[in-house]
mmCIF file of C-alpha atoms in Angstrom:
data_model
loop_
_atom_site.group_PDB
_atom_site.id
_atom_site.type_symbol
_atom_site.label_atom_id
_atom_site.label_comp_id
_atom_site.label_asym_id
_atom_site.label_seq_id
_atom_site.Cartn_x
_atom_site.Cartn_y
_atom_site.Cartn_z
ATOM 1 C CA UNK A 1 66.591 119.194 124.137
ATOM 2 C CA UNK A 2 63.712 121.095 122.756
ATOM 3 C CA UNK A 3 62.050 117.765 121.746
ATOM 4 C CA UNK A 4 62.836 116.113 124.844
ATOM 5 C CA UNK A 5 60.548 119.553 126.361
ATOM 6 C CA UNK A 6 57.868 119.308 123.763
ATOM 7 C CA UNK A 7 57.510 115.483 124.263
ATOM 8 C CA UNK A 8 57.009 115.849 128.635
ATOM 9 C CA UNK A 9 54.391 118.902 127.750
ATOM 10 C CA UNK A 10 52.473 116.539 125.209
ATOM 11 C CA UNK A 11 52.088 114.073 128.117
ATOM 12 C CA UNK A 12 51.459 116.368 130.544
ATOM 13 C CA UNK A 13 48.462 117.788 128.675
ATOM 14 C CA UNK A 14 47.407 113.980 127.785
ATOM 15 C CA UNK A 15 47.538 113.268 131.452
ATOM 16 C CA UNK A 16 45.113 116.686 132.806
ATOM 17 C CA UNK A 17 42.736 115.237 130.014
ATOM 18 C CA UNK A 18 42.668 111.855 131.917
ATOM 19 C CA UNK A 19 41.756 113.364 134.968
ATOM 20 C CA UNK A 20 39.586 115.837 133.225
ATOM 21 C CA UNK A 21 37.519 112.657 131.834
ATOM 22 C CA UNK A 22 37.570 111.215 135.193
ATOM 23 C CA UNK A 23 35.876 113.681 136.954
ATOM 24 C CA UNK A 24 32.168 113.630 135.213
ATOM 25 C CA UNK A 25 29.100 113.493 137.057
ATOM 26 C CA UNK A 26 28.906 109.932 135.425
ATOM 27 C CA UNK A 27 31.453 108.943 137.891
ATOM 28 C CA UNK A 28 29.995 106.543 139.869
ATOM 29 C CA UNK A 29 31.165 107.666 143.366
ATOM 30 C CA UNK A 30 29.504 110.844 142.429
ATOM 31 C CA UNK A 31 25.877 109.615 142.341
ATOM 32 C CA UNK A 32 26.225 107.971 145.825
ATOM 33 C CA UNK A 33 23.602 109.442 148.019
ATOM 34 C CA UNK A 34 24.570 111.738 150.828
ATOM 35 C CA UNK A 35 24.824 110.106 154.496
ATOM 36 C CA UNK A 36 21.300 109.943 155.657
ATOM 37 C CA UNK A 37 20.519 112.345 158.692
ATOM 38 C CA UNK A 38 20.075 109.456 161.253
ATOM 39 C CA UNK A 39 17.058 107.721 162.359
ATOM 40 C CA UNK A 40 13.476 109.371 162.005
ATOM 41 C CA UNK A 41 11.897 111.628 164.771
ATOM 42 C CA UNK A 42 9.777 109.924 167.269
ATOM 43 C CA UNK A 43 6.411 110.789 166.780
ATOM 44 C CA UNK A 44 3.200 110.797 168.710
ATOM 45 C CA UNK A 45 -0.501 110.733 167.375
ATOM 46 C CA UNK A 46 -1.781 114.399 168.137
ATOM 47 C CA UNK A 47 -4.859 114.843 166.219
ATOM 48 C CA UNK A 48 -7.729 112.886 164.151
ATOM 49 C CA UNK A 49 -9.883 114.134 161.494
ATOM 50 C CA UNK A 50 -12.689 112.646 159.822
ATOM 51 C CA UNK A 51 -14.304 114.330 156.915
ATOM 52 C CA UNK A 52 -12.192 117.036 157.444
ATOM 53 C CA UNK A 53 -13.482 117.411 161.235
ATOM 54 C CA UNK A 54 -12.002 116.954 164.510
ATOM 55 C CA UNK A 55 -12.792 113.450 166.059
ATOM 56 C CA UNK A 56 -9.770 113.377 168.369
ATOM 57 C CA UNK A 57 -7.520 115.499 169.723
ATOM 58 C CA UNK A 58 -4.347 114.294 172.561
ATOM 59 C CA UNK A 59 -2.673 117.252 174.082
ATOM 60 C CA UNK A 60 1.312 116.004 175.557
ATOM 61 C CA UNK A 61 3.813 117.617 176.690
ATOM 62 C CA UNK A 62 7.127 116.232 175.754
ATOM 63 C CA UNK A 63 6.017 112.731 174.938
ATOM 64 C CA UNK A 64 3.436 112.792 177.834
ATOM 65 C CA UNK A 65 -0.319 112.479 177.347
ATOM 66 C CA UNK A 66 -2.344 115.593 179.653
ATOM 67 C CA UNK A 67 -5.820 115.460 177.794
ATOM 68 C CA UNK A 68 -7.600 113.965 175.366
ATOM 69 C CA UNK A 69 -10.780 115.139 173.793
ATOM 70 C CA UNK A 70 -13.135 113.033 171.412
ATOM 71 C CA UNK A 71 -16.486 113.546 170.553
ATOM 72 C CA UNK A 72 -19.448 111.924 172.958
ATOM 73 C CA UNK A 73 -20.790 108.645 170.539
ATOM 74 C CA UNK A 74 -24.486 109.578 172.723
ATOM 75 C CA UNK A 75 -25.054 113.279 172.416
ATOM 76 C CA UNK A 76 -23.252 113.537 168.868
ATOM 77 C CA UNK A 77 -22.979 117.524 169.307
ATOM 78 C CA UNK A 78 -20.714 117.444 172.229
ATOM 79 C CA UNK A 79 -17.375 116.338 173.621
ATOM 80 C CA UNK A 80 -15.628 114.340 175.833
ATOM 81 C CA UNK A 81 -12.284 115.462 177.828
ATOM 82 C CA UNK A 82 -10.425 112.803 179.534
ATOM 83 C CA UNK A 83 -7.800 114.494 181.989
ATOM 84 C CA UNK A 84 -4.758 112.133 182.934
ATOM 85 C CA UNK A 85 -3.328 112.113 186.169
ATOM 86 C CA UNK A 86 0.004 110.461 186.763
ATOM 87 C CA UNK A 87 2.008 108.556 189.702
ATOM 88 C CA UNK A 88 5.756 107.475 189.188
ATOM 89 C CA UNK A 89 4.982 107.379 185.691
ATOM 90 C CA UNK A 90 2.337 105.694 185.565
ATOM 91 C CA UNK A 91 -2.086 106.737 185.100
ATOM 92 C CA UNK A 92 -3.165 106.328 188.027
ATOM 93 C CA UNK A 93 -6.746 108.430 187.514
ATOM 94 C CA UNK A 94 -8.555 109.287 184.333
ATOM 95 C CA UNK A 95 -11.833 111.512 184.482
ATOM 96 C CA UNK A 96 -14.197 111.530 181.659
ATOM 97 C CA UNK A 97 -16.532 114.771 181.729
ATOM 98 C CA UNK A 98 -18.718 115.744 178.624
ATOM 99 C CA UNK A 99 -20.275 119.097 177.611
ATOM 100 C CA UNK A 100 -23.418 118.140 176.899
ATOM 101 C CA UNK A 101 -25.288 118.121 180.709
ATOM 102 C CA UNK A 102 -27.516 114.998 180.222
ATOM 103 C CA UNK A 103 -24.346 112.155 179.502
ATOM 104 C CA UNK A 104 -22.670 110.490 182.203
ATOM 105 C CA UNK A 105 -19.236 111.650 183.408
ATOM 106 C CA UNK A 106 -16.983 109.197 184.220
ATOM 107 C CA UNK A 107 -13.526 108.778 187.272
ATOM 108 C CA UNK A 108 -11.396 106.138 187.426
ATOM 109 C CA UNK A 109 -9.141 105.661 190.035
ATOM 110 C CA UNK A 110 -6.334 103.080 189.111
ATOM 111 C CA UNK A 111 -3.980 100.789 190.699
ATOM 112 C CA UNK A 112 -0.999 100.053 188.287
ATOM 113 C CA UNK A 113 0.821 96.691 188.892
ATOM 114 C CA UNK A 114 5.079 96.631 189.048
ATOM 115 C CA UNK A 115 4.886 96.343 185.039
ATOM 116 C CA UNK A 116 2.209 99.761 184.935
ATOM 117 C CA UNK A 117 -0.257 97.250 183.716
ATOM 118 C CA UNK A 118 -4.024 98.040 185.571
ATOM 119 C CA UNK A 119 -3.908 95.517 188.228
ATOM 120 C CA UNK A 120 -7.645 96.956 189.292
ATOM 121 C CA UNK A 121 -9.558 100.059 189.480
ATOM 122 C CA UNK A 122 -13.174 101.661 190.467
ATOM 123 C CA UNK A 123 -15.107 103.966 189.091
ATOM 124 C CA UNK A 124 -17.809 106.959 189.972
ATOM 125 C CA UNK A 125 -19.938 107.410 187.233
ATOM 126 C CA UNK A 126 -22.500 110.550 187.594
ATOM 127 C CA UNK A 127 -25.206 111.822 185.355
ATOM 128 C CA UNK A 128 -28.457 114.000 186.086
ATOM 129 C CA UNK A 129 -30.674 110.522 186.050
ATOM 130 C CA UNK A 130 -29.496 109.528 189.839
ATOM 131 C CA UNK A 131 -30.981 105.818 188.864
ATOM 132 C CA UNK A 132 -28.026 105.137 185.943
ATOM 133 C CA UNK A 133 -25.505 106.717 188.266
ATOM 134 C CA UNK A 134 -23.075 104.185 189.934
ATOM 135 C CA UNK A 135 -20.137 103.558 191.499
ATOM 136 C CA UNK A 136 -18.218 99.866 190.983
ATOM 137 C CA UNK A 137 -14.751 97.855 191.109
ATOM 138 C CA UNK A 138 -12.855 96.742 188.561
ATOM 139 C CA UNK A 139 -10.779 93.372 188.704
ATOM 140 C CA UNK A 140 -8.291 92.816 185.988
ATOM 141 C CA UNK A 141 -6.935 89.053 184.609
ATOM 142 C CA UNK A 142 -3.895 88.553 182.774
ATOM 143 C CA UNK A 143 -2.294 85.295 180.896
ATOM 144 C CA UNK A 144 1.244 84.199 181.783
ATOM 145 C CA UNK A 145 2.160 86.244 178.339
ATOM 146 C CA UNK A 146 0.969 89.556 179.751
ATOM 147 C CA UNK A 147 -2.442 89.575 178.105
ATOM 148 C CA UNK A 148 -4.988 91.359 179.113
ATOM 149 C CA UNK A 149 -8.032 88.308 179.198
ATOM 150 C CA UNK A 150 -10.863 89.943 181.336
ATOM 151 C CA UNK A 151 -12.270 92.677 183.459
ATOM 152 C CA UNK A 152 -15.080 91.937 185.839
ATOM 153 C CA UNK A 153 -16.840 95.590 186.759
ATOM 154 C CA UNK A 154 -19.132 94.661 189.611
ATOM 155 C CA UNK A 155 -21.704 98.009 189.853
ATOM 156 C CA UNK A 156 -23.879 99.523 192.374
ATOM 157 C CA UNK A 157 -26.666 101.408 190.157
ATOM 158 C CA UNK A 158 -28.369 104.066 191.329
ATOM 159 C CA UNK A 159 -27.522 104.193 194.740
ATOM 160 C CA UNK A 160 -28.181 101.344 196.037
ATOM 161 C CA UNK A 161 -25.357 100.122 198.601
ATOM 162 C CA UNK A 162 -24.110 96.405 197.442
ATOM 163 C CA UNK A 163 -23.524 95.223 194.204
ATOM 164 C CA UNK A 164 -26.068 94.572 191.887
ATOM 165 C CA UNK A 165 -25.158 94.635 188.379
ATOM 166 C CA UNK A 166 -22.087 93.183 186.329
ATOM 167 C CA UNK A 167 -20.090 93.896 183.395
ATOM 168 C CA UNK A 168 -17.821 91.097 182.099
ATOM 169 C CA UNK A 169 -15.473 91.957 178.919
ATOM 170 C CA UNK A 170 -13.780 89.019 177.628
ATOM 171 C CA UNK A 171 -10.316 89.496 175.327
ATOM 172 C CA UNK A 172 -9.007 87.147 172.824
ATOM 173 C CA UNK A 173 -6.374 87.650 170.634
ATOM 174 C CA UNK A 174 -4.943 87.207 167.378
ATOM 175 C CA UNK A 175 -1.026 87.411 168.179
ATOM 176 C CA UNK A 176 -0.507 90.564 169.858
ATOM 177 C CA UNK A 177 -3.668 92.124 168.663
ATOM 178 C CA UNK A 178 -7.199 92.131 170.242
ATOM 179 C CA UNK A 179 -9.261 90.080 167.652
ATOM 180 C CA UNK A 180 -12.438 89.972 169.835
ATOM 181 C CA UNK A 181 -14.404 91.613 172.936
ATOM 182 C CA UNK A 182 -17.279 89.566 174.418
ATOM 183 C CA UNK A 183 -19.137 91.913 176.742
ATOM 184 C CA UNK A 184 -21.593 90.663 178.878
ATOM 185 C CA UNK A 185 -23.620 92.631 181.449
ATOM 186 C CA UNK A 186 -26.567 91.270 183.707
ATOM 187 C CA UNK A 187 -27.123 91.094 187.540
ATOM 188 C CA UNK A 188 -25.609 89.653 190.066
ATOM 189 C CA UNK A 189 -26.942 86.992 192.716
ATOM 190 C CA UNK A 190 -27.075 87.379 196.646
ATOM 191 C CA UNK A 191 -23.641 86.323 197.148
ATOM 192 C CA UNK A 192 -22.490 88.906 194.764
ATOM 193 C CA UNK A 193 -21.589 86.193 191.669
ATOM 194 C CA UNK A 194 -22.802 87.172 188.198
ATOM 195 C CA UNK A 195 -26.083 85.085 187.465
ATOM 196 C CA UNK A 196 -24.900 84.847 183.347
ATOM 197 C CA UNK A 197 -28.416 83.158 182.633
ATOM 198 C CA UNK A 198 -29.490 87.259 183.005
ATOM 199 C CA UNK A 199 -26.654 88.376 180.817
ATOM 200 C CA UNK A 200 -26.696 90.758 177.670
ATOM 201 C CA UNK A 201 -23.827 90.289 175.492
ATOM 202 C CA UNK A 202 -22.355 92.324 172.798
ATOM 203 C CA UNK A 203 -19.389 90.784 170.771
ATOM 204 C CA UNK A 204 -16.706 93.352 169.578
ATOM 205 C CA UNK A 205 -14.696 91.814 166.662
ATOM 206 C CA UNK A 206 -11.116 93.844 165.061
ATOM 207 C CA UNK A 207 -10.154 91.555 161.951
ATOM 208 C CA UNK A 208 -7.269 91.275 159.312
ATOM 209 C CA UNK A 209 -4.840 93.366 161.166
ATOM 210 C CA UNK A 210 -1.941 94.696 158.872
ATOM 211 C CA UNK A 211 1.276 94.351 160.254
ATOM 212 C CA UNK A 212 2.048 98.400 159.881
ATOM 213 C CA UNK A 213 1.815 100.765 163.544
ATOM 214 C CA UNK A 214 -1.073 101.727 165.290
ATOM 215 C CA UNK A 215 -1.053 105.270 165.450
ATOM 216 C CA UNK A 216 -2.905 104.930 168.957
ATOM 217 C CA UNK A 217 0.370 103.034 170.170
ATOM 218 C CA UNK A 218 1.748 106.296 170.688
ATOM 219 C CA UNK A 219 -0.164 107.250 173.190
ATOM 220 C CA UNK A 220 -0.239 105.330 176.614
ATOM 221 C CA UNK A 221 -1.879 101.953 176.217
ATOM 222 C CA UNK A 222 -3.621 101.937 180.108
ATOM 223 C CA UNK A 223 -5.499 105.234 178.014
ATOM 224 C CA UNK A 224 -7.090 103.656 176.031
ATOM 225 C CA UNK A 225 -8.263 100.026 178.071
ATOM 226 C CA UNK A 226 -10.375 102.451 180.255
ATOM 227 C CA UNK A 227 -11.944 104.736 177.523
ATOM 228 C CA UNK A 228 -12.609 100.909 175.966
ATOM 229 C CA UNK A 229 -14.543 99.631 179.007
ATOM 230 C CA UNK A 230 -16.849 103.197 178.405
ATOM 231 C CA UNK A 231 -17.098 102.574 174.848
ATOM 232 C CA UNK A 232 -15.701 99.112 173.734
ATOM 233 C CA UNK A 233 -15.736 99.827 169.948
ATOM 234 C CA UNK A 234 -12.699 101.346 170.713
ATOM 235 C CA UNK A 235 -10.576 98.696 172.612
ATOM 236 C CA UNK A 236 -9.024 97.642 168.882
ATOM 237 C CA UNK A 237 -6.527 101.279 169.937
ATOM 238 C CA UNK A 238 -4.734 99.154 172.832
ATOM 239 C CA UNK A 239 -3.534 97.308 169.675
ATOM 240 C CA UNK A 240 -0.197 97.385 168.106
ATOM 241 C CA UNK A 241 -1.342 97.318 164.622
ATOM 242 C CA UNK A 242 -4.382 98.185 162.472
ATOM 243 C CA UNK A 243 -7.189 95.951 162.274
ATOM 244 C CA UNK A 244 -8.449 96.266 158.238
ATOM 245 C CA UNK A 245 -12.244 95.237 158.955
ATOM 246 C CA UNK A 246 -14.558 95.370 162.006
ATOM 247 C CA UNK A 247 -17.823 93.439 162.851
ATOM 248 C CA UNK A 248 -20.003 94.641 166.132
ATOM 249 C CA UNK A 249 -22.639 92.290 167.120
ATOM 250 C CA UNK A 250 -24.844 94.439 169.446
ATOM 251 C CA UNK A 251 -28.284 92.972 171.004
ATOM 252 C CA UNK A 252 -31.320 92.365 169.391
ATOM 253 C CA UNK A 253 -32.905 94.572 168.052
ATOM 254 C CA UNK A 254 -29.635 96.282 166.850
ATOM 255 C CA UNK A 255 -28.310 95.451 163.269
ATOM 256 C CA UNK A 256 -25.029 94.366 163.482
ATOM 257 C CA UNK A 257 -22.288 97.075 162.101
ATOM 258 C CA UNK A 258 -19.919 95.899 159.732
ATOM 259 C CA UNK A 259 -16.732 98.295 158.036
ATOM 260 C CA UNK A 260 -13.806 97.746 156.111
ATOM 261 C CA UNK A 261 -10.633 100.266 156.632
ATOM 262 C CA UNK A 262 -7.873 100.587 154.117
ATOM 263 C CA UNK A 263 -5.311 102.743 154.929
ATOM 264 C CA UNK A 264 -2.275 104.706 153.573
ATOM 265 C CA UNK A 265 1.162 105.111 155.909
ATOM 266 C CA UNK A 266 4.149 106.875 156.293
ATOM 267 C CA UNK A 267 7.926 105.710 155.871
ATOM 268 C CA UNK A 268 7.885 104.992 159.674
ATOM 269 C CA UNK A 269 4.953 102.476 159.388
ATOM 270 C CA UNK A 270 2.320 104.942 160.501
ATOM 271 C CA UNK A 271 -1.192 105.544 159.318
ATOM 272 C CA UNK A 272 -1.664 108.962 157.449
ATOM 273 C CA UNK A 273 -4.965 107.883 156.221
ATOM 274 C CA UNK A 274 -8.094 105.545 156.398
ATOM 275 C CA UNK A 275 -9.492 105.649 153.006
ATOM 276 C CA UNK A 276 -13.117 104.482 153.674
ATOM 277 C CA UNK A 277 -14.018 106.435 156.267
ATOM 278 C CA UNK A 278 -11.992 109.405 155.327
ATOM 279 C CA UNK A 279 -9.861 109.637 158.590
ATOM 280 C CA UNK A 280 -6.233 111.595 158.537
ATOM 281 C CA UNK A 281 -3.889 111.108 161.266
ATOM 282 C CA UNK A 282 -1.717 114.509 162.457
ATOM 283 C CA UNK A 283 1.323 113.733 164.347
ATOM 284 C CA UNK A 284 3.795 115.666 166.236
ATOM 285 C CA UNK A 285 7.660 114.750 167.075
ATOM 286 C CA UNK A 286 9.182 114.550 170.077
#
C-alpha cells in the first residue's frame, strides 16, 4: 500500500508540472490582443495652423458648425468671421465680416433644395468704396449625379439698379472630387445675358487627389461652396479627399501659382499634416 501512495503522489506532482509548463507567457492564447474599445471617435476639423500660426479656426457645438474665422487673403493682417445661421438643419445664411475696415463684407442668404444642396442664393456685399459694393443672385446647376456643375452670380455693382456684371464658375470633376474651376466674369448685355466675348477668366485646377479624408469634410459642405465663390482657391475643401498638387491660372499679368502638398494622416484617414507648406490639422471629437 505505501507504494501504491508513493506511485499516485509521483503522478500527481508530474501532472501540476504539466500545467505549470502550460501556463507561460509563450502560450499562444496569452499574446492575443485585448478586445479593441470599439470604433474610433468621430471627429471634426477644429483648427489650422500654418507655420505654427492660426489660419483657420471652426467653432461647433456638438458636431454643429457656429463660426468660422480665417485670415482675409486681401488685407493679410486681418480676419474674416463667417457666422452660420441654420433652418431645419440646414445653412440657410452665412455673413462674412472682416476686421480690417477697407475689405468687403459679405451676406448670403440661401435657399437649400429637399437634399440641403444650395438650390440658389443672393448676396449683399458692402465695403467703404460704394462703386465695388453690390448686391446679386445666385443660380445653381446640378448633373443627374448630384454634382455641383455651375453657378451663374448675376451682380448689380455699385448701385446701379439692374444687372450689369456676371460671374460664371464652371465645375468639373475627377470622380467625386473637384478637379477644375473655370471662373469667368464680364458684363452682361441689355437683356441681362452674359456677353462672354467681355469675359475674364481664371482657371482653378486641384490635381492628384489621394484617396485619404478631407479634413474640411467635417465641416458642412454648403460652408465651404459659398466661402469658394468669395475666394475660389478654396473650392478644392467641398472635396472628399485631398488634392496632392494645385495649378491657378489667374489673368494676365498674374504668374500662374503652382504647389505641391504631401501630407501625413491619422489611423482614421485624416490629415495631421501638409508637409510643404507646413500646415497641422487640430481636431476635436464628438
Amino acid at each position: 500500500m505505501a507504494k501504491n501512495y508513493f506511485l499516485k503522489t509521483l503522478t500527481g506532482i508530474a501532472l501540476l508540472g504539466l500545467l505549470a509548463s502550460c501556463n507561460t507567457t509563450s502560450d499562444p492564447t496569452e499574446s492575443i490582443p485585448n478586445p479593441d474599445d470599439g470604433p474610433p471617435p468621430q471627429k471634426i476639423l477644429a483648427k489650422v495652423n500654418i507655420n505654427a500660426n492660426s489660419d483657420e479656426e471652426f467653432v461647433t457645438t456638438a458636431g454643429v458648425l457656429e463660426t468660422a474665422i480665417f485670415k482675409d487673403e486681401v488685407n493679410t493682417n486681418a480676419n474674416y468671421t463667417g457666422t452660420v445661421t441654420y433652418t431645419n438643419k440646414n445653412i440657410t445664411n452665412i455673413k462674412f465680416v472682416s476686421t480690417a475696415p477697407t475689405s468687403m463684407n459679405y451676406t448670403f442668404d440661401i435657399t437649400p433644395d429637399s437634399k440641403g444642396n444650395i438650390y440658389n442664393a443672393s448676396c449683399v456685399a458692402t465695403s467703404v468704396n460704394a462703386g465695388a459694393a453690390y448686391v446679386s443672385d445666385l443660380a445653381f446647376t446640378y448633373d443627374t449625379t448630384g454634382k455641383l456643375t455651375k453657378v451663374l452670380e448675376k451682380r448689380k455693382v455699385g448701385g446701379i439698379t439692374a444687372y450689369n456684371v456676371f460671374v460664371e464658375n464652371i465645375f468639373t470633376y475627377s470622380g467625386e472630387n473637384i478637379a477644375q474651376v473655370a471662373v469667368s466674369k464680364g458684363t452682361l448685355d441689355i437683356n441681362g445675358v452674359p456677353n462672354m466675348a467681355t469675359a475674364v477668366q481664371s482657371k482653378y485646377s486641384f490635381q492628384n487627389y489621394d484617396t485619404q479624408k478631407n479634413p474640411y469634410s467635417t465641416l458642412p459642405k454648403s460652408f465651404f461652396i459659398i466661402r469658394g465663390l468669395v475666394s475660389p482657391g478654396h473650392l478644392y475643401k467641398a472635396s472628399p479627399n485631398n488634392p496632392t498638387s494645385k495649378y491657378f491660372q489667374l489673368p494676365s499679368p498674374a504668374t500662374p501659382v503652382n504647389t505641391s502638398q504631401s501630407y501625413t494622416y491619422d489611423q482614421q484617414g485624416y490629415p495631421l499634416t501638409e508637409k510643404n507648406q507646413n500646415i497641422v490639422f487640430t481636431y476635436k471629437n464628438l
